XYZ file of C-alpha atoms in Angstrom:
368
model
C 26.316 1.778 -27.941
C 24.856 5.266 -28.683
C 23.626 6.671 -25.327
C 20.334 8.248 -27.855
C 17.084 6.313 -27.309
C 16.472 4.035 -30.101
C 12.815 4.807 -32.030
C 10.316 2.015 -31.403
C 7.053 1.334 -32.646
C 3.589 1.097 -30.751
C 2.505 -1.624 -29.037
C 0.949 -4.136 -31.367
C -2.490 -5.958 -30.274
C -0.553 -8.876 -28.837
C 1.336 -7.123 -27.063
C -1.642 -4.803 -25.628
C -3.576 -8.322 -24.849
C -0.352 -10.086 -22.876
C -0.256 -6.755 -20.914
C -3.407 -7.793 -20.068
C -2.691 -10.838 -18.921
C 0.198 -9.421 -17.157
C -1.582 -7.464 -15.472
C -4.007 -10.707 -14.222
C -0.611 -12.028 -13.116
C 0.568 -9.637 -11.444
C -2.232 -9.476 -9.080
C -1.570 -12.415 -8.021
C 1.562 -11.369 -5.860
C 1.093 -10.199 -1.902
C -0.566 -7.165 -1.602
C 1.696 -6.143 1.402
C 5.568 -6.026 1.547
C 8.105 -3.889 0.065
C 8.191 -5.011 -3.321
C 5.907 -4.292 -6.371
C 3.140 -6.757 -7.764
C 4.414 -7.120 -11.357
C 3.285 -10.316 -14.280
C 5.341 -10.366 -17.006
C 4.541 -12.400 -20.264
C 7.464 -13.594 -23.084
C 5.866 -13.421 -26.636
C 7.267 -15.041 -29.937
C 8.025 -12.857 -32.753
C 4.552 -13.896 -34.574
C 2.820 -12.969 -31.404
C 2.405 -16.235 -29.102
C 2.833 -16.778 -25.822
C 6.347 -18.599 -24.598
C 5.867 -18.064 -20.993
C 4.524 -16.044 -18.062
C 5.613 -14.823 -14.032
C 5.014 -13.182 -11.752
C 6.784 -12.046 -8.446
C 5.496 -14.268 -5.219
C 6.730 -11.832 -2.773
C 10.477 -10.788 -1.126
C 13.268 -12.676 -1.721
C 11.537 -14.680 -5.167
C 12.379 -14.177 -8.072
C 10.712 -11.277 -10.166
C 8.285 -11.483 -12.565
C 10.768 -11.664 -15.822
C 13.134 -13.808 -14.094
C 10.198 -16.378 -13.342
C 8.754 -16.595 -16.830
C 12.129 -16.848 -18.422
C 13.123 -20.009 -15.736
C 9.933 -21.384 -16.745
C 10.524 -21.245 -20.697
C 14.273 -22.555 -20.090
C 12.772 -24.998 -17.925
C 11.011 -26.224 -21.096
C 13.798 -25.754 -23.358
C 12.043 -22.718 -25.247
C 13.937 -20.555 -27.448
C 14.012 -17.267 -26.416
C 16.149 -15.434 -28.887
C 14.035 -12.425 -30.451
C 11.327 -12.765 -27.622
C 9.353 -10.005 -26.219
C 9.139 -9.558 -22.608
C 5.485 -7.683 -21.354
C 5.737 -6.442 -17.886
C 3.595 -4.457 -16.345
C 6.419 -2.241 -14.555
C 10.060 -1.709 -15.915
C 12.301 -4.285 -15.621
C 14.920 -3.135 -12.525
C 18.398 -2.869 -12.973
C 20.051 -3.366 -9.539
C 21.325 -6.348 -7.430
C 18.928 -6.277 -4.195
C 17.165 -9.656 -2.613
C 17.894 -11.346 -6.467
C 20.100 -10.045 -9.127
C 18.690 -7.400 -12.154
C 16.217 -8.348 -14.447
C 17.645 -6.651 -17.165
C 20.681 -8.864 -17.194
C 18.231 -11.981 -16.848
C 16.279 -10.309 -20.087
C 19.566 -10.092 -22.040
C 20.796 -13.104 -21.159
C 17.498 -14.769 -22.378
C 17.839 -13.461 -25.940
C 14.728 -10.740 -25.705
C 15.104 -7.917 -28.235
C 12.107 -5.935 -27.260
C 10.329 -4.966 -24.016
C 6.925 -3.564 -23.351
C 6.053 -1.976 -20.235
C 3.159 -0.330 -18.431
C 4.715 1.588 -15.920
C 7.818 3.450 -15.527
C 9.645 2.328 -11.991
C 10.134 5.238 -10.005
C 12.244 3.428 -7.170
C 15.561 5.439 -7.505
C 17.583 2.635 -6.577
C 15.642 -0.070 -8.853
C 15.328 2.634 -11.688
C 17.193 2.889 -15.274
C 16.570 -0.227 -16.551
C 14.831 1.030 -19.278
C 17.997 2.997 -20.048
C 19.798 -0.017 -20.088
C 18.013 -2.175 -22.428
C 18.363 0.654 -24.688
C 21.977 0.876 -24.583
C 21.872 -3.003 -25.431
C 19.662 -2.230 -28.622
C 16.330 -3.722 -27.442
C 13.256 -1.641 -28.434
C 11.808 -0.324 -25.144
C 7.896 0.600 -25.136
C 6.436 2.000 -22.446
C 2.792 3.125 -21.244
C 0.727 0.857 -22.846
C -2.128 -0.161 -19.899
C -0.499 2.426 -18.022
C -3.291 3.635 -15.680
C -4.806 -0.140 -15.126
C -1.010 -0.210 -13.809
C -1.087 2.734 -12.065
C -4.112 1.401 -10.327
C -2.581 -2.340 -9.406
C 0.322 -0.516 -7.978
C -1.368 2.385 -6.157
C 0.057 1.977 -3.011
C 3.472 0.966 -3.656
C 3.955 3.947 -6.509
C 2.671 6.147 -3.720
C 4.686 5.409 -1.085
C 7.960 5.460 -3.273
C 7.584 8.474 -4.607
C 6.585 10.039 -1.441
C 9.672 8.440 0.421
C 7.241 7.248 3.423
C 4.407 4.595 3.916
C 1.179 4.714 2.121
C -0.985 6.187 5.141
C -4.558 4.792 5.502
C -6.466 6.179 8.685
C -9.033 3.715 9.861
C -12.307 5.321 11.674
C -15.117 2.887 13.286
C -17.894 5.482 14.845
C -21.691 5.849 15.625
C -23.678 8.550 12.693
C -22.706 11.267 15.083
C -18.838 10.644 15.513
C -18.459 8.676 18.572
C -15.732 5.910 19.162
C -17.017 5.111 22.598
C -19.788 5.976 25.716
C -19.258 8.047 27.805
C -18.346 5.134 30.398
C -15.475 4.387 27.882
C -17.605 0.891 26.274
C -17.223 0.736 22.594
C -17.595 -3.270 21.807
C -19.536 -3.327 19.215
C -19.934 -0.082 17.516
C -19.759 -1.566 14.565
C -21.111 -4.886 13.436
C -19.468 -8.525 12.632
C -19.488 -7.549 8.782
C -17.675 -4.246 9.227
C -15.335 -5.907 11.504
C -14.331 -8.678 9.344
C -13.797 -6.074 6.410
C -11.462 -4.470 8.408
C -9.379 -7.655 9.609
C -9.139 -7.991 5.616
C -7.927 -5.276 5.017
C -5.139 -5.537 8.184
C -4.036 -8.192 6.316
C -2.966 -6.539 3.508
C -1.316 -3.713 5.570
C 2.337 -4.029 5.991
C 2.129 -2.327 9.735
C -1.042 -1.341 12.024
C -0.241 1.189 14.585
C -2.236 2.727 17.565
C -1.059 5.599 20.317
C -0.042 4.551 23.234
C -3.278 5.726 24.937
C -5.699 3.100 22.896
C -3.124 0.590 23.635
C -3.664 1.068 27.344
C -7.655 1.662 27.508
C -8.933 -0.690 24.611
C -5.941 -3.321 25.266
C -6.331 -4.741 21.508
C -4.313 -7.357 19.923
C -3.429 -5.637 17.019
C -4.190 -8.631 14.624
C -5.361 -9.656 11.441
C -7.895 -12.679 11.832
C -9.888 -14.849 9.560
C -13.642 -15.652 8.987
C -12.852 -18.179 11.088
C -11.042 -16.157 14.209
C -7.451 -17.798 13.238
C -4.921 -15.765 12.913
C -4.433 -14.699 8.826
C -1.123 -16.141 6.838
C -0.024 -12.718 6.971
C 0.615 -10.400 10.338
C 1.864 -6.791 10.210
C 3.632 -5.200 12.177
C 2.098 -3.603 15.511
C 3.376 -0.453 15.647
C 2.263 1.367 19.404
C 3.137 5.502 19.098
C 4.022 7.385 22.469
C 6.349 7.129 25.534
C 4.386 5.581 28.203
C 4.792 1.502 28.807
C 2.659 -1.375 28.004
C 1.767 -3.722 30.847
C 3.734 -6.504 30.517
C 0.245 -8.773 30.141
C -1.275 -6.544 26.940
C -2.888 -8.465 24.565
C 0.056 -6.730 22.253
C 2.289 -9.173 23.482
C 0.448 -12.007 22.250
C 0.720 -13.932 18.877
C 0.852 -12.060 15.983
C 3.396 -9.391 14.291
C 6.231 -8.232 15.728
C 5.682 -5.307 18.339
C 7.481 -2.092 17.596
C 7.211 0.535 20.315
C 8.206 3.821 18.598
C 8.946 6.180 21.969
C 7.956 9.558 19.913
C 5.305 12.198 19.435
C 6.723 13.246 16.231
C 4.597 11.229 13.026
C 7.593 12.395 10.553
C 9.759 10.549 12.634
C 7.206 7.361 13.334
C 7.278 7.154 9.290
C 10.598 7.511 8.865
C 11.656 4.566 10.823
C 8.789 2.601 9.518
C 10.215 3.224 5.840
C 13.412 2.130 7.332
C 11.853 -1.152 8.111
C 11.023 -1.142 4.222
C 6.871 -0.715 5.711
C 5.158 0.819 2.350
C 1.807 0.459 4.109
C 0.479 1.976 7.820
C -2.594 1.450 8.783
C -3.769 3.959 11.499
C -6.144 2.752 13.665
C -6.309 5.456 16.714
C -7.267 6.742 19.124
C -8.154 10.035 18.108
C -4.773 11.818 19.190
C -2.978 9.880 16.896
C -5.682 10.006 14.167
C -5.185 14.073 14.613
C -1.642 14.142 14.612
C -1.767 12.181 11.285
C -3.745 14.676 9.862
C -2.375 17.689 11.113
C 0.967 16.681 9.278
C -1.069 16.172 6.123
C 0.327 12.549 5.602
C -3.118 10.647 5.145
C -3.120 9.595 2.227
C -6.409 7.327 2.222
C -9.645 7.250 4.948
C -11.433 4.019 6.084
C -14.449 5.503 7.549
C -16.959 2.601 9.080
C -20.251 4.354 10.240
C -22.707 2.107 12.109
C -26.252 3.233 12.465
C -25.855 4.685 16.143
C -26.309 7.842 18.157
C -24.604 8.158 21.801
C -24.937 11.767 22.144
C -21.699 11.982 23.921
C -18.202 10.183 24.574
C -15.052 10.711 22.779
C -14.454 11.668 18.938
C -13.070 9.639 16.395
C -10.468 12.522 15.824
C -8.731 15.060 18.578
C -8.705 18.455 17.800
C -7.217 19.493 14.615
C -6.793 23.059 14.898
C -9.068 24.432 12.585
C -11.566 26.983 14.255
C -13.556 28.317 10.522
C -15.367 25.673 8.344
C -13.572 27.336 5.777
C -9.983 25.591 7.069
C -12.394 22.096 7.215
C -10.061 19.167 5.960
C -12.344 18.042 2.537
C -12.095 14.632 1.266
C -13.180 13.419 -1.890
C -15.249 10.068 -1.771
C -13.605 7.016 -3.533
C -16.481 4.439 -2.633
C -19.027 3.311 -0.495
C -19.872 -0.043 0.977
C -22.452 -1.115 2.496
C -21.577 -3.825 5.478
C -24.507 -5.821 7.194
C -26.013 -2.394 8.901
C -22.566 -0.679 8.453
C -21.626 1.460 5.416
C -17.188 2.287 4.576
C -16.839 5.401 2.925
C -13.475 5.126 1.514
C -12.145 8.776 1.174
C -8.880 10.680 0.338
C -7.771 14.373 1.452
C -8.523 16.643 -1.689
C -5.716 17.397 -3.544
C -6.613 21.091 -4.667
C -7.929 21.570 -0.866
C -4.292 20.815 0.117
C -3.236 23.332 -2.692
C -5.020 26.471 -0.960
C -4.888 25.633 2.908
C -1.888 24.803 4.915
C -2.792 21.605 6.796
C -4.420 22.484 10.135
C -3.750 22.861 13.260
C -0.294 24.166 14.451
C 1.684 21.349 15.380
C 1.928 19.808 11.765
C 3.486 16.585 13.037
C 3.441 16.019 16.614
C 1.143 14.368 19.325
C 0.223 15.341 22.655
C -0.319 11.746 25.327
C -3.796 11.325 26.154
């Protein structure tokens, strides 16, 4: 086969509309775990549907493979099909085998995809199905793709975890009294917004400090105060021990103690654990030492309606000493929560552009 990429035509209104639905599909899958949330949808030549998947989650079968075991399941013909996936087809043997093969083996002669799969290992199967003479299309619903697959795209091309640093404080900035009480800051709304979104995290760590003071669980929980289907891993930064009674050692995730100050390292050994998704909860040493290394890549900010006066920050000292070096985030969205309000928020890209991140440790922490 000639190693030149075949010409192929635009995507044709079916094809647009089962990308679509692919799309639908695909959102379907587990937010959390290392693998993408992809739909795929098998077209006849005159435009119909044959069959649709979508990936459930590690270790099931992808999205292609599904919807072609559910048209063989039916005896459909797939011979001249069109497969519609939202991100390219892989062409590696991981958890199942490659989905190019599967796509081959099927009988499709054309593929349409949104997004381009930037996994280095998963990668090239767009280069494959070329070299087998299928007509490859790519970027059609590309940035409704991009969006689905935010995190995950993130996090693989950065070659760490997705890095969202959760904030709960009072209007002026506090996380507790000054006699260390800080149940409730915020209210039962804001708090069950944020055991949503720990549910969708792949790990939740803390230093070892708010581990020790705050003794939390580390949990995802329900409406209903049960524990959620899905637990991430709690992830507890710094060298000093946890009582062997912490609420840490309860039900939940598996505990990881990472015995380190340095956050390159922390997220290094998280990506080892194939974590795409860290959500920082504190205390404000670690929430520093996150942003001095310029890894946040996403800020939960929940603001409840209070003034203290005094007691400790939401974030240690960063460094910067001119509100010209200030760390400027963009807003996203805002929420309002029962009396709370989120303000989702990420680091400004130009910002990062022009100022070195602050402070002069870029990626260590300091006990506190």
């Amino acid at each position: 086969m000639s190693t030149e990429p075949r010409p192929t035509t635009a995507a044709t209104a079916a094809e647009v509309a089962a990308m679509d639905r692919a799309l639908e599909l695909a959102a379907r899958g587990p937010v959390h775990g290392p693998n993408p949330r992809v739909g795929c949808v098998l077209l006849a030549p005159d435009g119909t549907t044959l069959a649709e998947g979508w990936h459930r989650g590690a270790g099931s079968p992808h999205a292609e493979a599904a919807a072609v075991s559910e048209a063989l399941a039916r005896g459909t013909d797939l011979n001249g099909a069109t497969a519609v996936v939202t991100l390219e087809p892989c062409a590696h043997t991981g958890r199942t085998g490659p989905c190019t093969r599967v796509l081959l083996d099927a009988g499709v002669t054309r593929v349409v995809v949104a997004v381009k799969d930037p996994d280095p290992v998963a990668a090239g199967g767009e280069r494959v199905l070329l070299d087998a003479g299928v007509d490859v299309v790519t970027g059609v619903r590309s940035d409704q793709g991009e969006q689905l697959l935010r995190v995950w795209l993130r996090a693989v091309r950065q070659g760490r975890p997705f890095v969202t640093l959760k904030l709960a404080t009072t209007l002026d900035g506090r996380v507790a009294a000054s006699d260390g009480s800080s149940r409730w800051i915020t209210s039962e709304p804001a708090r069950r917004h944020a055991h949503a979104v720990r549910a969708t995290v792949d790990a939740l760590a803390v230093g070892t400090g708010t581990a020790l003071i705050d003794d939390p669980e580390l949990t995802a929980r329900t409406t209903s105060g049960d524990l959620a289907a899905h637990q991430p891993l709690r992830v507890v930064v710094g060298r000093r021990e946890l009582p062997v009674g912490a609420r840490v050692h309860g039900a939940g995730g598996e505990l990881v103690q990472l015995a380190t100050h340095d956050v390159g390292e922390v997220l290094a050994l998280l990506a080892a654990r194939e974590v795409r998704h860290v959500l920082v909860e504190g205390g404000p040493t670690l929430a520093a030492a996150v942003l001095r290394a310029g890894v946040v890549d996403e800020v939960h900010a929940y603001v409840a309606p209070l003034l203290l006066g005094a007691g400790p920050s939401a974030v240690g000292d960063l460094g910067i000493t001119s509100i010209v070096a200030a760390l400027h985030l963009e807003v996203a969205r805002v929420e309002r929560l029962g009396p709370d309000v989120l303000v989702v928020a990420t680091p400004r890209t130009d910002h990062r552009e022009t100022h070195e991140p602050p402070g002069p440790g870029p990626s260590t922490l300091e006990e506190s």
